[in-house]
Amino acid sequence: MTLVTDVDLLVQNTSEVLTCAPAAPDRVGRIPGGAVAIRGDRIVATSAGDALRQRWPDAPALDARGGVVMPGFVDSHTHVIFGGNRVDEYLAKATGGDLAAVRAAGKPVGIVGTVVETRQASEADLVESALPRIEEMLRHGTTTVESKSGYGLTTADELKMLRAGRGLARRTPAEIVNTFLGAHAIPPDEPDSDRYVGEIVERMLPAVVEEDLAVFCDAYCEEGYFDIVQTRRILAAASAAGMKIKLHLDQYTHTGAAKYLPANTVSVDHLNYTTDRELADLAARGIVAVAMPGIDYMTAHPHPVDIPRLLAAGLDVALATDYCPGGPIASLPLIIGLAVRMHAMPVAEAVRAATLGGAKALAIEERVGSLEVGKQADLLVLDVDRYEEIPYLLGHNPVRTVIKRGRIVVGEDR
Ligand SMILES: [Zn+2]
């Protein structure tokens, strides 16, 4: 029994509430006709039927008009801050065009192409260009966004990107979680990769820690990028400095890096070529698997991530957009649609993976990702009768209202 005597908002007249509570037997914690009571920035009650209205008859109401109420989406893997765009490269790759001609025309190609444009942008430029992207994500129900650096690749430019992430957070109701990804690519002007890794470990990481600019350290372990020895050196240094760890793992080749993750690894992301044995070991360690069907789609990946195999291994799965210059996908409802249709992911698992799963991948599941008493009031009202419609209405935006920390930030009731 809670001692709360009044509430600020009662979300009622729903078709169903999904709590996405960790122990929910149906994976989404469906409460038919449920209601949610909010006080300040917290959830103080969830219940079926009229119980909450009877208890707080005078509470201000948000009428869900028969829609679905669920936790805000948590997008746990994005590269949403960057200069320029790569539309010409994308179209050339998609339609069998001439990539050399795109380069010859001075258009950016690949990570290194975006590095050039990001270095040219000021911190303020990066905030201004990323803000509409974040707002688009928020309109699609994403209330928490992870944001990686990795297009600066010098100490000054990496710090600039992370500071832009902090600046972005002050401009939007969405919550931004910063990840340092100095090891995204070998810089175009530093061909000696070991020397660059030395720069990351000796200069960048201490500066990031000093300014407390990022929660996570990430690396791109892949052929032509950072090998296992280099990746281990970076992650060990970050780990020793108290940072949590993420890793781009096995996106285009099987690297074997799954065996060498430091103790405070929270998530491994992509997993296109990770073996069953490795997946089982990751599951045993409680490491979250971040699946990103959108980027596999945008790159026409020859070996898309096998989501049922991740689930069968017993992994906690998160679904993320991987919003990046190579595939600027803003919508987690769209990602749920791809996961269900292209990867045979059960819809309840997909919804859970885009909420609680994302929160686990950011190590903030005690605070967000599910609708439970005491948690932050980050929730959505969807214009659908039942949650199974999310993947079916592909390309629609089912989100009508977004509440972040107890405040309506998107929707007519704002
Ligand atoms: Zn990525």
XYZ file of C-alpha atoms and ligand atoms in Angstrom:
415
model
C 0.000 0.000 0.000
C 1.530 3.317 -1.025
C 1.030 6.488 0.993
C 0.382 8.671 -2.029
C -2.607 10.895 -1.348
C -2.870 12.716 -4.648
C -1.787 12.289 -8.234
C -1.031 14.746 -11.016
C -2.272 12.699 -13.935
C -4.442 9.638 -14.381
C -4.055 7.964 -17.772
C -7.363 6.201 -18.281
C -9.898 4.873 -20.782
C -7.292 2.620 -22.392
C -7.866 -0.547 -24.390
C -4.888 -2.007 -22.579
C -1.828 -1.010 -20.599
C 1.473 -2.803 -21.257
C 3.714 -2.613 -18.209
C 6.611 -4.567 -19.796
C 7.448 -5.523 -16.201
C 10.467 -7.837 -15.999
C 8.559 -10.801 -14.557
C 5.496 -10.538 -16.844
C 4.629 -14.098 -18.002
C 3.285 -12.759 -21.323
C 6.481 -10.646 -21.729
C 4.518 -7.365 -22.040
C 2.479 -7.296 -18.818
C -0.818 -6.662 -20.579
C -3.577 -5.182 -18.369
C -6.863 -4.987 -20.344
C -8.541 -1.635 -19.709
C -5.739 -0.626 -17.367
C -4.918 2.796 -15.970
C -1.714 4.504 -14.813
C -1.402 7.095 -12.043
C 1.469 9.607 -12.150
C 2.733 11.946 -9.479
C 5.514 14.346 -10.401
C 7.877 12.408 -12.657
C 7.010 8.989 -11.191
C 4.487 6.227 -11.657
C 2.573 5.688 -8.409
C 0.103 3.013 -9.510
C -0.987 0.785 -12.375
C -4.243 -1.085 -12.182
C -7.094 -2.680 -14.080
C -10.598 -1.236 -14.289
C -11.819 1.812 -12.378
C -9.821 1.228 -9.199
C -7.524 4.229 -9.725
C -10.375 6.582 -10.679
C -12.292 5.546 -7.559
C -9.234 6.134 -5.436
C -8.409 9.542 -6.973
C -11.780 10.820 -8.237
C -10.531 14.397 -8.674
C -7.213 13.643 -10.408
C -6.650 15.334 -13.785
C -7.270 12.772 -16.518
C -5.531 11.964 -19.766
C -8.164 10.198 -21.836
C -6.446 7.502 -23.897
C -9.646 7.241 -25.998
C -9.417 3.481 -26.207
C -5.744 3.423 -27.197
C -2.844 1.325 -25.946
C -0.656 2.740 -23.169
C 2.909 1.455 -22.902
C 6.414 2.491 -21.781
C 8.344 4.992 -23.899
C 10.744 3.328 -26.333
C 14.433 3.185 -25.384
C 16.729 3.355 -28.419
C 19.970 1.857 -27.136
C 22.238 2.191 -30.192
C 22.449 5.317 -32.363
C 24.977 7.513 -34.128
C 22.521 10.393 -34.266
C 25.080 13.214 -34.041
C 27.020 13.789 -37.280
C 27.756 16.366 -39.942
C 26.313 16.197 -43.471
C 24.500 13.162 -44.854
C 25.259 10.196 -47.105
C 22.208 10.120 -49.338
C 24.294 9.879 -52.540
C 26.269 6.928 -51.231
C 23.059 5.244 -50.065
C 21.356 5.581 -53.426
C 24.444 4.458 -55.344
C 24.677 1.315 -53.201
C 20.940 0.654 -53.301
C 20.533 0.995 -57.055
C 23.833 -0.359 -58.339
C 25.194 3.100 -59.022
C 28.821 4.142 -59.258
C 30.348 4.721 -55.819
C 33.569 6.009 -57.371
C 31.551 8.711 -59.117
C 30.019 9.701 -55.765
C 33.529 10.035 -54.310
C 34.758 11.892 -57.375
C 31.896 14.362 -56.954
C 33.262 15.148 -53.486
C 30.322 13.512 -51.663
C 30.979 11.719 -48.377
C 31.284 7.923 -48.462
C 31.561 5.671 -45.423
C 32.431 6.532 -41.818
C 35.489 8.442 -42.973
C 33.327 10.589 -45.265
C 31.160 11.567 -42.322
C 34.295 12.237 -40.245
C 35.312 14.974 -42.689
C 31.903 16.680 -42.445
C 31.689 16.261 -38.666
C 35.103 17.823 -38.138
C 33.964 20.830 -40.182
C 30.886 21.310 -37.971
C 30.999 23.253 -34.710
C 29.547 21.865 -31.495
C 26.552 24.184 -31.988
C 26.142 23.007 -35.611
C 26.044 19.402 -34.428
C 23.362 20.201 -31.836
C 21.254 22.047 -34.417
C 21.450 19.248 -36.996
C 20.765 16.484 -34.466
C 17.848 18.200 -32.730
C 15.237 17.578 -35.473
C 16.383 13.952 -35.633
C 15.780 13.569 -31.897
C 12.407 15.311 -32.193
C 11.417 12.899 -34.966
C 12.412 9.990 -32.738
C 10.426 11.486 -29.850
C 7.323 11.805 -32.051
C 7.718 8.085 -32.766
C 7.726 7.389 -29.042
C 11.439 7.212 -28.215
C 11.887 8.834 -24.798
C 15.500 7.746 -24.186
C 18.252 7.724 -26.825
C 21.808 6.467 -26.655
C 24.160 8.642 -28.747
C 27.689 7.699 -29.769
C 30.652 9.816 -30.718
C 32.987 8.360 -33.344
C 32.944 10.795 -36.256
C 35.610 13.080 -34.787
C 38.536 10.677 -34.317
C 40.740 13.343 -32.768
C 40.652 14.201 -29.074
C 39.197 17.649 -29.775
C 36.567 16.403 -32.224
C 35.491 13.445 -30.081
C 35.058 15.764 -27.092
C 33.123 18.161 -29.342
C 30.703 15.369 -30.304
C 30.156 14.297 -26.697
C 29.640 17.903 -25.588
C 27.104 18.234 -28.415
C 25.316 15.229 -26.897
C 25.170 17.065 -23.585
C 23.967 20.235 -25.349
C 21.307 18.234 -27.168
C 20.007 16.867 -23.873
C 19.352 20.424 -22.693
C 17.257 21.153 -25.809
C 14.889 18.175 -25.833
C 12.671 16.362 -23.341
C 14.183 13.088 -24.612
C 16.941 11.712 -22.443
C 20.364 11.316 -24.102
C 22.871 8.709 -22.916
C 26.375 9.444 -24.215
C 28.741 6.728 -25.431
C 32.387 7.376 -26.315
C 33.270 5.619 -29.578
C 36.705 6.982 -30.410
C 37.419 3.525 -31.841
C 34.852 3.794 -34.642
C 37.359 3.834 -37.509
C 41.027 4.431 -38.174
C 41.293 8.189 -38.869
C 41.970 9.059 -42.525
C 44.995 11.127 -41.481
C 46.459 8.577 -39.040
C 47.305 5.390 -40.932
C 49.128 3.866 -37.927
C 46.237 2.206 -36.103
C 48.301 1.258 -33.031
C 49.374 4.853 -32.622
C 45.726 5.921 -32.855
C 44.741 3.357 -30.197
C 47.472 4.884 -28.033
C 45.850 8.287 -28.563
C 42.463 6.882 -27.509
C 43.845 5.272 -24.365
C 46.283 7.966 -23.306
C 44.494 11.166 -24.327
C 40.861 10.703 -25.279
C 39.666 8.397 -22.508
C 41.206 10.435 -19.664
C 39.672 13.616 -21.139
C 36.235 11.985 -21.473
C 36.415 10.735 -17.894
C 37.740 14.063 -16.600
C 34.762 15.918 -18.069
C 32.375 13.052 -17.225
C 31.134 13.138 -20.811
C 30.073 9.524 -21.345
C 28.623 6.589 -19.453
C 29.777 3.965 -21.950
C 32.869 3.192 -23.994
C 32.316 1.325 -27.261
C 34.571 0.087 -30.083
C 34.159 -1.201 -33.625
C 35.882 -4.565 -33.629
C 35.961 -5.584 -37.277
C 38.326 -6.399 -40.128
C 39.831 -3.152 -41.387
C 38.883 -1.346 -38.176
C 40.104 -2.461 -34.732
C 41.393 -5.974 -34.115
C 40.894 -7.983 -30.927
C 44.176 -6.880 -29.343
C 43.406 -3.202 -29.957
C 39.795 -3.585 -28.860
C 40.821 -5.306 -25.629
C 43.334 -2.561 -24.878
C 40.704 0.163 -25.289
C 37.968 -1.624 -23.352
C 40.337 -2.561 -20.531
C 41.433 1.061 -20.162
C 37.833 2.307 -20.184
C 36.820 -0.364 -17.743
C 39.669 0.542 -15.406
C 38.508 4.162 -15.590
C 35.068 3.100 -14.358
C 33.184 3.245 -17.651
C 30.598 0.692 -18.705
C 31.263 -1.200 -21.923
C 29.416 -1.754 -25.190
C 30.870 -3.387 -28.280
C 30.044 -3.476 -31.989
C 30.495 -7.223 -32.346
C 30.645 -9.457 -35.420
C 28.697 -7.215 -37.819
C 30.516 -8.282 -40.985
C 32.879 -11.050 -39.838
C 33.220 -13.476 -36.956
C 35.909 -11.779 -34.844
C 35.986 -13.994 -31.754
C 35.957 -10.880 -29.551
C 32.983 -12.241 -27.585
C 35.496 -14.234 -25.521
C 37.426 -11.163 -24.384
C 34.864 -8.819 -22.884
C 35.710 -7.041 -19.630
C 33.592 -7.632 -16.525
C 31.475 -4.497 -16.848
C 30.281 -5.167 -20.386
C 26.588 -4.253 -20.624
C 25.752 -4.956 -24.273
C 27.096 -6.445 -27.486
C 25.561 -5.082 -30.661
C 24.899 -6.472 -34.199
C 25.928 -10.159 -33.663
C 25.459 -11.192 -37.297
C 28.249 -13.805 -37.135
C 28.470 -14.639 -33.424
C 28.412 -18.411 -32.801
C 25.802 -20.291 -30.734
C 28.444 -21.159 -28.174
C 29.436 -17.510 -27.814
C 25.800 -16.432 -27.565
C 25.216 -18.934 -24.759
C 28.272 -17.601 -22.901
C 27.066 -14.017 -23.333
C 23.652 -15.003 -21.986
C 25.255 -16.684 -18.975
C 27.079 -13.434 -18.237
C 23.850 -11.413 -18.440
C 25.126 -9.322 -21.356
C 22.356 -7.787 -23.466
C 22.185 -8.505 -27.220
C 21.286 -5.433 -29.286
C 19.676 -6.406 -32.602
C 19.306 -3.816 -35.355
C 17.219 -5.120 -38.257
C 16.957 -1.624 -39.740
C 20.640 -1.288 -40.546
C 20.709 -4.835 -41.938
C 17.862 -3.735 -44.187
C 19.483 -0.447 -45.238
C 22.778 -2.179 -46.066
C 21.108 -5.231 -47.655
C 23.236 -7.269 -45.251
C 24.138 -10.684 -46.717
C 23.671 -12.362 -43.316
C 21.041 -10.472 -41.265
C 20.999 -10.957 -37.509
C 19.122 -14.119 -36.493
C 16.870 -12.861 -33.706
C 15.186 -16.189 -32.841
C 18.689 -17.621 -32.317
C 19.476 -14.806 -29.850
C 16.257 -15.550 -27.956
C 16.893 -19.292 -28.024
C 20.322 -18.690 -26.480
C 18.534 -17.115 -23.515
C 19.805 -13.593 -24.174
C 18.024 -10.426 -23.125
C 17.445 -8.766 -26.501
C 17.171 -5.044 -27.202
C 15.936 -3.624 -30.510
C 17.580 -0.402 -31.649
C 17.455 1.755 -34.780
C 21.216 2.286 -35.288
C 20.244 5.773 -36.548
C 23.376 6.766 -38.472
C 24.404 8.542 -41.690
C 24.321 5.157 -43.464
C 20.732 4.502 -42.353
C 18.926 7.335 -40.558
C 15.992 5.349 -39.195
C 14.088 7.254 -36.502
C 11.195 4.915 -35.741
C 11.283 2.023 -33.296
C 7.710 1.038 -34.318
C 9.179 0.498 -37.812
C 12.026 -1.558 -36.322
C 9.455 -3.692 -34.464
C 7.732 -4.213 -37.817
C 10.973 -5.338 -39.470
C 11.891 -7.576 -36.529
C 8.548 -9.347 -36.693
C 8.334 -9.744 -40.480
C 11.986 -10.147 -41.517
C 13.222 -11.984 -38.416
C 10.164 -13.904 -37.143
C 10.422 -12.156 -33.768
C 7.286 -12.702 -31.673
C 5.552 -9.317 -31.336
C 5.510 -9.429 -27.516
C 9.285 -10.024 -27.540
C 9.779 -7.180 -30.005
C 7.802 -4.687 -27.904
C 9.660 -5.747 -24.780
C 13.012 -5.509 -26.594
C 12.278 -1.921 -27.697
C 11.392 -0.830 -24.145
C 12.745 -2.863 -21.220
C 15.390 -4.469 -23.449
C 16.702 -1.065 -24.500
C 16.761 0.073 -20.872
C 18.784 -3.016 -19.923
C 21.204 -2.313 -22.768
C 21.778 1.105 -21.178
C 21.870 -0.255 -17.592
C 18.969 2.004 -16.590
C 16.262 -0.649 -16.273
C 15.776 0.222 -12.604
C 14.462 3.608 -13.715
C 12.937 3.339 -17.226
C 11.727 0.733 -19.742
C 8.645 -0.513 -17.871
C 5.572 0.914 -16.163
C 6.042 0.011 -12.520
C 5.462 1.849 -9.269
C 8.414 4.092 -8.480
C 9.755 4.162 -12.009
C 10.029 7.268 -14.149
C 6.750 8.195 -15.875
C 7.906 7.761 -19.492
C 4.901 6.490 -21.392
C 3.047 6.524 -24.674
C -0.542 6.502 -25.842
C -0.871 4.666 -29.158
C -3.706 5.086 -31.624
C -4.292 1.324 -31.877
C -6.736 -1.097 -30.225
C -4.094 -3.634 -29.294
C -0.314 -3.716 -29.352
C -0.144 -6.443 -32.003
C -1.042 -3.761 -34.549
C 2.353 -2.039 -34.157
C 4.248 -4.297 -36.619
C 1.204 -4.703 -38.852
C 0.801 -0.954 -39.452
C 4.241 -0.794 -41.060
C 5.434 2.721 -41.736
C 2.616 4.296 -39.707
C 3.369 6.270 -36.607
C 0.993 4.774 -34.019
C 2.125 7.204 -31.300
C -0.441 9.871 -30.368
C 0.870 11.135 -27.039
C 4.297 10.995 -25.394
C 4.821 11.580 -21.679
C 8.392 12.093 -20.452
C 9.104 12.326 -16.722
C 5.391 12.842 -16.058
C 5.022 15.690 -18.560
C 3.156 15.511 -21.868
C 5.766 16.406 -24.499
C 4.067 15.237 -27.707
C 0.357 15.282 -28.471
C -2.708 17.440 -28.506
C -3.068 17.339 -24.722
C 0.286 19.013 -24.269
Zn 26.776 1.389 -34.525
